[in-house]
XYZ file of C-alpha atoms in Angstrom:
490
model
C 0.000 0.000 0.000
C 1.405 3.384 -1.009
C 2.130 5.894 1.746
C -0.319 8.839 1.760
C 0.974 12.178 0.536
C 2.139 14.286 3.438
C 1.661 17.650 1.768
C -1.234 18.720 -0.400
C -0.031 19.222 -3.957
C 3.572 18.848 -2.717
C 3.819 22.599 -2.122
C 6.294 24.493 0.053
C 5.308 24.120 3.730
C 6.681 27.511 4.862
C 4.433 29.580 2.595
C 3.449 31.853 5.512
C 7.007 32.688 6.474
C 8.547 32.776 9.926
C 8.613 35.168 12.870
C 10.024 35.692 16.335
C 8.761 37.727 19.253
C 8.234 38.301 22.977
C 11.994 38.539 23.684
C 13.583 38.377 27.142
C 17.256 38.803 28.130
C 17.801 35.056 27.686
C 15.023 33.882 25.396
C 12.816 34.378 22.357
C 9.736 32.791 20.758
C 10.233 31.341 17.275
C 7.121 30.927 15.118
C 6.047 29.300 11.909
C 2.988 27.524 10.546
C 3.111 24.670 8.066
C 0.731 25.500 5.214
C 1.614 24.016 1.828
C -1.851 24.977 0.537
C -2.312 28.152 2.618
C -5.785 29.221 1.470
C -7.312 25.817 2.124
C -9.030 25.594 5.549
C -6.503 23.075 6.889
C -3.548 24.646 5.121
C -3.041 21.482 3.095
C -1.693 19.508 6.062
C -2.877 16.066 7.232
C -5.077 15.748 10.318
C -2.261 14.475 12.495
C 0.733 15.924 14.373
C 4.118 16.215 12.661
C 7.593 17.136 13.877
C 9.360 20.347 12.813
C 13.018 20.982 13.567
C 14.595 24.354 14.345
C 18.031 25.861 14.780
C 19.231 29.151 16.207
C 22.767 30.321 15.477
C 25.114 33.247 15.998
C 25.712 33.713 12.277
C 23.633 33.966 9.122
C 25.384 30.943 7.631
C 23.973 28.909 10.556
C 27.422 27.436 11.251
C 27.605 28.435 14.934
C 24.453 26.755 16.235
C 23.653 27.543 19.876
C 20.260 25.826 20.176
C 18.323 23.249 18.199
C 15.501 20.788 18.620
C 12.113 19.682 17.383
C 8.588 20.896 17.998
C 5.236 19.272 17.364
C 2.860 20.946 14.926
C -0.660 19.583 15.302
C -3.972 20.150 13.508
C -5.682 21.485 16.646
C -3.494 24.623 16.340
C -3.385 24.724 12.531
C 0.091 23.114 12.514
C 1.576 26.277 14.003
C 4.780 26.158 16.037
C 5.702 28.340 19.029
C 9.202 27.448 20.228
C 10.272 29.180 23.449
C 14.064 29.132 23.210
C 15.989 29.799 26.444
C 19.635 29.949 27.473
C 20.653 32.702 25.040
C 23.038 35.587 25.735
C 21.525 38.960 26.686
C 21.504 41.862 24.231
C 22.566 39.647 21.329
C 21.551 39.028 17.734
C 20.861 35.514 16.420
C 19.671 33.832 13.237
C 17.057 31.063 13.161
C 15.515 28.638 10.688
C 13.020 25.771 10.528
C 13.207 22.477 8.593
C 10.474 20.037 7.678
C 10.813 16.866 5.603
C 13.703 18.172 3.515
C 12.276 21.688 3.097
C 13.999 24.669 4.705
C 12.342 27.902 5.819
C 13.728 31.381 5.196
C 16.201 32.633 7.797
C 15.175 35.205 10.345
C 16.963 37.500 12.772
C 16.227 37.368 16.477
C 17.604 39.396 19.335
C 17.432 39.196 23.095
C 16.858 42.097 25.456
C 19.608 43.654 27.589
C 19.832 42.629 31.238
C 17.550 44.585 33.592
C 20.604 46.113 35.339
C 22.162 47.497 32.130
C 21.604 50.955 30.630
C 21.902 50.534 26.845
C 23.226 53.380 24.761
C 20.395 53.206 22.226
C 17.237 51.418 21.070
C 15.840 51.654 17.558
C 12.316 50.344 17.130
C 9.475 50.814 14.689
C 5.754 50.684 15.349
C 3.013 49.989 12.833
C -0.650 48.982 12.572
C -3.683 48.590 10.322
C -2.861 46.624 7.174
C -6.083 46.053 5.262
C -5.022 43.751 2.430
C -7.678 45.032 0.049
C -6.585 48.670 -0.036
C -3.140 48.183 -1.541
C 0.428 47.059 -1.164
C 2.583 46.713 1.944
C 5.285 49.011 0.582
C 5.842 50.547 4.006
C 6.854 47.153 5.405
C 9.510 46.901 2.698
C 11.026 50.190 3.859
C 10.694 49.220 7.522
C 12.623 45.999 6.893
C 15.412 47.905 5.167
C 15.920 49.980 8.329
C 16.690 46.830 10.378
C 15.245 47.984 13.729
C 15.962 46.274 17.048
C 12.242 45.644 17.590
C 8.937 46.050 15.788
C 5.815 46.830 17.818
C 2.536 46.042 16.045
C -0.455 47.840 17.554
C -3.323 45.957 15.999
C -5.558 45.366 12.990
C -3.127 42.784 11.644
C -6.013 41.402 9.594
C -9.457 42.739 8.692
C -12.333 40.391 9.304
C -14.698 41.936 6.744
C -15.760 40.340 3.491
C -14.479 41.248 0.046
C -15.117 44.773 -1.151
C -17.033 45.369 -4.354
C -15.186 44.929 -7.624
C -13.387 48.126 -8.513
C -13.196 49.266 -4.880
C -10.126 47.236 -3.935
C -6.609 46.642 -5.189
C -6.466 43.089 -3.786
C -9.333 40.846 -2.717
C -10.145 39.063 0.543
C -11.564 36.344 -1.712
C -14.263 35.435 0.825
C -16.979 36.782 3.077
C -16.705 38.068 6.640
C -14.834 35.827 9.078
C -17.142 33.963 11.443
C -15.582 30.540 12.035
C -12.129 29.313 12.985
C -11.471 28.187 9.410
C -12.519 31.634 8.138
C -10.014 33.393 10.387
C -7.248 30.897 9.600
C -7.638 31.428 5.863
C -7.686 35.210 6.326
C -4.436 35.158 8.302
C -2.923 32.895 5.660
C -3.873 35.377 2.946
C -2.260 38.277 4.813
C 0.846 36.354 5.857
C 1.427 35.194 2.283
C 2.464 38.749 1.427
C 6.259 38.757 0.833
C 6.801 42.279 2.211
C 5.052 41.430 5.470
C 7.129 38.247 5.674
C 10.314 40.250 5.163
C 9.397 42.656 7.977
C 8.967 39.676 10.287
C 12.347 38.261 9.279
C 14.481 41.256 10.291
C 13.622 41.663 13.988
C 11.484 40.392 16.885
C 7.900 41.619 16.993
C 5.899 42.586 20.058
C 2.226 42.391 19.143
C -1.159 43.391 20.455
C -4.533 43.527 18.733
C -7.239 46.078 18.092
C -10.763 45.298 16.875
C -10.497 43.875 13.347
C -8.708 40.749 14.494
C -12.186 39.871 15.775
C -14.961 42.295 14.794
C -15.159 46.008 14.056
C -15.649 48.140 17.206
C -15.728 45.068 19.420
C -15.601 45.414 23.185
C -15.717 43.192 26.222
C -19.507 42.947 26.408
C -21.128 43.054 22.970
C -19.841 43.378 19.393
C -20.260 46.451 17.210
C -23.481 44.998 15.769
C -26.222 43.063 17.586
C -25.486 39.373 18.109
C -26.662 36.871 20.680
C -24.159 36.164 23.443
C -23.490 32.544 22.475
C -22.770 33.428 18.852
C -20.606 36.350 19.951
C -18.475 34.250 22.311
C -18.131 31.428 19.790
C -16.884 33.832 17.139
C -14.552 35.520 19.619
C -13.069 32.171 20.631
C -12.398 31.385 16.962
C -10.800 34.796 16.386
C -8.632 34.539 19.489
C -7.411 31.036 18.644
C -6.496 32.060 15.095
C -4.658 35.117 16.429
C -2.537 32.980 18.752
C -1.887 30.461 15.986
C -0.401 33.142 13.746
C 1.564 35.308 16.196
C 4.942 34.725 17.937
C 3.359 34.550 21.401
C 4.322 32.573 24.494
C 2.248 29.838 26.116
C 1.255 32.441 28.722
C -1.019 33.896 26.023
C -2.586 30.573 25.060
C -6.317 31.298 24.642
C -8.959 29.692 26.815
C -12.141 29.819 24.769
C -13.113 33.467 24.279
C -10.339 34.779 26.582
C -6.673 35.492 25.799
C -4.208 37.304 28.081
C -2.347 39.816 25.940
C -1.331 42.660 28.257
C 2.278 42.253 29.382
C 5.511 44.227 29.714
C 9.054 44.173 28.334
C 12.114 46.031 29.622
C 14.894 46.963 27.244
C 17.407 47.051 30.068
C 16.988 50.219 32.118
C 16.390 52.283 28.994
C 12.744 51.655 28.066
C 9.855 49.702 29.517
C 7.013 48.692 27.176
C 3.622 48.223 28.835
C 1.587 46.474 26.133
C -2.131 47.096 26.628
C -5.381 45.476 25.516
C -8.030 48.193 25.186
C -10.587 45.934 23.462
C -11.223 42.759 25.428
C -12.160 44.339 28.755
C -13.708 47.682 27.804
C -17.238 48.775 28.559
C -19.620 49.167 25.629
C -18.968 52.284 23.560
C -21.161 55.343 23.827
C -22.283 55.736 20.231
C -19.630 53.492 18.687
C -17.236 55.603 16.614
C -19.532 58.630 16.529
C -18.100 62.063 17.264
C -20.089 63.379 20.230
C -19.752 65.736 23.189
C -18.598 64.034 26.379
C -21.875 63.417 28.206
C -22.547 61.676 31.503
C -21.914 58.227 30.061
C -18.441 59.071 28.745
C -17.579 60.661 32.095
C -19.005 57.870 34.232
C -16.690 56.276 36.802
C -18.373 52.933 36.069
C -17.012 52.809 32.515
C -13.556 51.465 31.736
C -11.444 50.938 28.629
C -8.935 48.744 30.490
C -10.980 46.809 33.021
C -10.059 46.929 36.691
C -7.630 43.993 36.682
C -5.575 45.300 33.755
C -5.646 48.825 35.156
C -4.233 47.684 38.490
C -1.537 45.692 36.667
C -0.635 48.754 34.576
C -0.406 51.102 37.569
C 1.736 48.595 39.472
C 3.976 48.016 36.448
C 4.496 51.740 35.946
C 5.161 52.369 39.641
C 7.866 49.703 39.807
C 9.491 50.446 36.444
C 13.228 51.206 36.742
C 13.461 52.535 33.185
C 14.265 55.999 31.864
C 11.355 55.851 29.408
C 7.960 54.212 29.940
C 6.112 53.306 26.767
C 2.389 52.569 26.695
C 1.928 50.466 23.548
C -1.787 50.517 22.866
C -4.516 50.814 20.296
C -6.707 53.927 20.337
C -5.995 57.649 20.620
C -5.238 58.706 24.172
C -5.190 62.482 23.681
C -8.559 64.201 23.767
C -8.957 65.745 20.324
C -11.909 67.950 19.401
C -13.001 66.733 15.975
C -15.825 69.265 15.524
C -15.074 72.613 13.918
C -16.365 75.684 15.711
C -17.640 76.294 19.220
C -19.241 72.890 19.651
C -17.109 70.060 20.990
C -17.036 66.537 19.592
C -14.823 63.564 20.426
C -14.576 60.069 18.985
C -16.294 57.831 21.537
C -14.356 54.710 20.496
C -11.147 56.271 21.838
C -10.103 57.122 25.399
C -12.405 60.170 25.152
C -15.322 57.768 25.594
C -13.752 56.449 28.815
C -12.696 59.696 30.466
C -12.464 58.345 34.003
C -9.782 55.821 33.050
C -7.782 58.473 31.226
C -7.915 60.895 34.134
C -6.898 58.145 36.566
C -3.938 57.184 34.392
C -2.778 60.773 33.929
C -3.067 61.343 37.675
C -1.063 58.182 38.348
C 1.668 59.297 35.935
C 1.899 62.698 37.599
C 1.560 61.783 41.263
C 4.002 58.868 41.047
C 6.463 60.833 38.916
C 6.618 58.105 36.274
C 9.725 58.724 34.202
C 9.126 60.030 30.683
C 5.813 58.432 29.644
C 5.324 58.035 25.891
C 2.071 56.663 24.466
C 2.332 54.929 21.082
C -0.927 54.344 19.248
C -2.383 52.956 16.007
C -5.997 52.462 14.848
C -6.949 55.683 13.057
C -4.985 55.445 9.767
C -3.244 58.787 10.269
C -0.183 60.290 11.950
C -0.461 62.483 15.030
C 1.958 63.937 17.563
C 0.412 65.384 20.728
C 1.390 66.571 24.172
C -0.709 65.200 27.046
C -1.633 67.761 29.732
C -2.843 66.860 33.203
C -6.050 68.766 32.448
C -7.300 69.216 28.890
C -9.598 72.009 30.050
C -7.205 73.778 32.419
C -5.748 77.145 31.483
C -2.618 76.386 33.525
C -2.310 72.700 32.679
C 1.028 70.901 32.930
C 2.175 68.404 30.321
C 2.846 64.931 31.741
C 3.424 62.776 28.622
C 3.510 62.749 24.827
C 1.576 60.606 22.366
C 2.774 59.409 18.969
C 0.048 57.993 16.729
C 1.261 56.009 13.740
C -0.698 55.808 10.518
C -1.734 52.615 8.750
C 0.395 50.379 6.569
C -2.355 50.207 3.941
C -5.816 50.795 5.439
C -7.757 53.666 3.805
C -5.613 53.589 0.654
C -3.567 56.481 -0.687
C -3.610 59.396 1.738
C -2.818 63.095 1.976
C 0.187 64.903 3.351
C -1.891 67.786 4.730
C -5.561 66.948 5.384
C -8.049 69.802 4.884
C -9.015 69.788 8.565
C -5.501 70.940 9.480
C -6.703 74.478 8.704
C -8.690 74.478 11.976
C -7.577 71.361 13.874
C -4.458 72.845 15.486
C -6.234 76.010 16.649
C -8.908 73.992 18.447
C -6.405 71.469 19.817
C -3.217 73.337 20.792
C -1.723 70.157 22.285
C -1.704 68.562 18.793
C 1.559 69.390 17.017
C 1.403 67.250 13.875
C -1.203 65.513 11.737
C -0.718 63.696 8.439
C -2.899 61.281 6.497
C -0.466 59.208 4.404
C 0.465 55.532 4.871
C 3.600 54.388 6.678
C 5.082 53.689 10.113
C 7.021 55.453 12.875
C 10.718 54.830 13.512
C 11.940 55.704 16.997
C 15.483 56.079 18.318
C 15.746 56.181 22.100
C 18.746 57.083 24.261
C 18.871 57.758 28.024
C 18.468 61.486 27.390
C 16.567 61.817 24.094
C 13.710 60.238 22.128
C 13.498 60.862 18.384
C 10.446 59.885 16.317
C 10.548 59.903 12.509
C 7.207 59.661 10.743
C 8.014 57.585 7.641
C 5.413 57.737 4.878
C 4.776 56.665 1.303
C 2.676 58.753 -1.085
C 0.756 55.827 -2.532
C 0.040 52.156 -1.950
C -2.497 51.545 -4.721
C 0.482 50.654 -6.887
C 3.782 49.150 -5.829
C 7.175 50.751 -5.340
C 6.514 54.099 -3.638
C 9.697 55.670 -2.228
C 10.047 56.333 1.491
C 9.974 59.855 2.867
C 10.132 61.398 6.327
C 7.218 63.814 6.689
C 8.127 64.985 10.193
C 10.586 64.289 12.988
C 10.143 65.155 16.658
C 12.441 64.890 19.648
C 11.557 64.693 23.328
C 14.157 65.398 25.982
C 14.123 63.243 29.103
C 12.382 65.125 31.898
C 10.573 67.488 29.524
C 7.360 66.083 27.959
C 7.412 68.478 25.019
C 7.507 67.702 21.316
C 10.235 69.654 19.505
C 10.271 69.595 15.704
C 13.630 68.267 14.578
């Protein structure tokens, strides 16, 4: 009797690339998923576990191997692999690679974090978000990879769960309807991760990831989805979305989902230089007041009973900030923290999906930063497909307010399509929001260089993504001096 074919169509098993993430001073997570037929529900793999081998070395030629072994890839987790390598040297670069049945994966670069007692001279990291496949090409990821950062922080909307747009409205197609089942989400991730520019961005550095709403459902929150759905259907869909997210991200077993729950908030210290508090502002939030509508802040938005973090995460965050030994404290999160008036004229209007719809949490966090003298807080944000740079005062309504932090909002990689350098609303936006220093509506990412005394943020953009090959440009650069939460145009 002939042996059954192991791989559907005999295709390359590493079609979705490789990745690493969640680094520590002595360890890293290595990721891949075997998918020889990536857009098939099972990825073209048999319904049984298989063994995948890995190596991690000090050189690109993989001649100085420091760790190796095998990992089991099973159908219950879509034949994904999450290898938690330990015993590595702190603050060091490595190369890694997977092998399966004679096939070899691309090589990737991994790095460990500095020891907690060490003050590094510099950290270079990029942050990005929002990569709707249908709107165009991931040109920005190509440029990001060429910059070879130490870390990449992804702030959510890695996929979009919606169905295909109408013909003529998209550059590339989702090729299916809205994601509802585990197979739906798996195929959607496979489509996105098949992009070679996204794969290249994963190969050059470790990623630290968190999600926003489209990994599950638009405008989702901890209680009900953006559109009416019975609780059982909601939780079943959320469990499918959360499992597929874990299957496709370089996450540790600590984030292994349990049904419709997945622990994603966590922190990372780059020595004594920068602490990253990675937040989850979706899973635990109270229901939005008016969804994404722009409204005045009424009683509901100001209510002390409403939270964007949930009490458990909020306590963790305050404790983590209070005990941080680092010179810079980075809040890596999803939605705009600054309160920005989006209504022209005397009337006030704020987007209720952002922290403006959860004012009590924002005021508590600002008060905690100020009263506990948290060193150099910097909020990095995604979600809104545009670039912003804002100073965060202790009182947005106070005439004598004191700035306590800065916020850098990065635009999308592709979502919303080709953008504008200077949106029309800039003619009135800055006058009504004096704490906002920069706003741009192109696609791109933010590259940050951090030293013990200075933070520099370069807003990298591309003029178009509806066709390939746009050159990179730097639309604005800002510096922040340690001890002075002010944005200075470089």
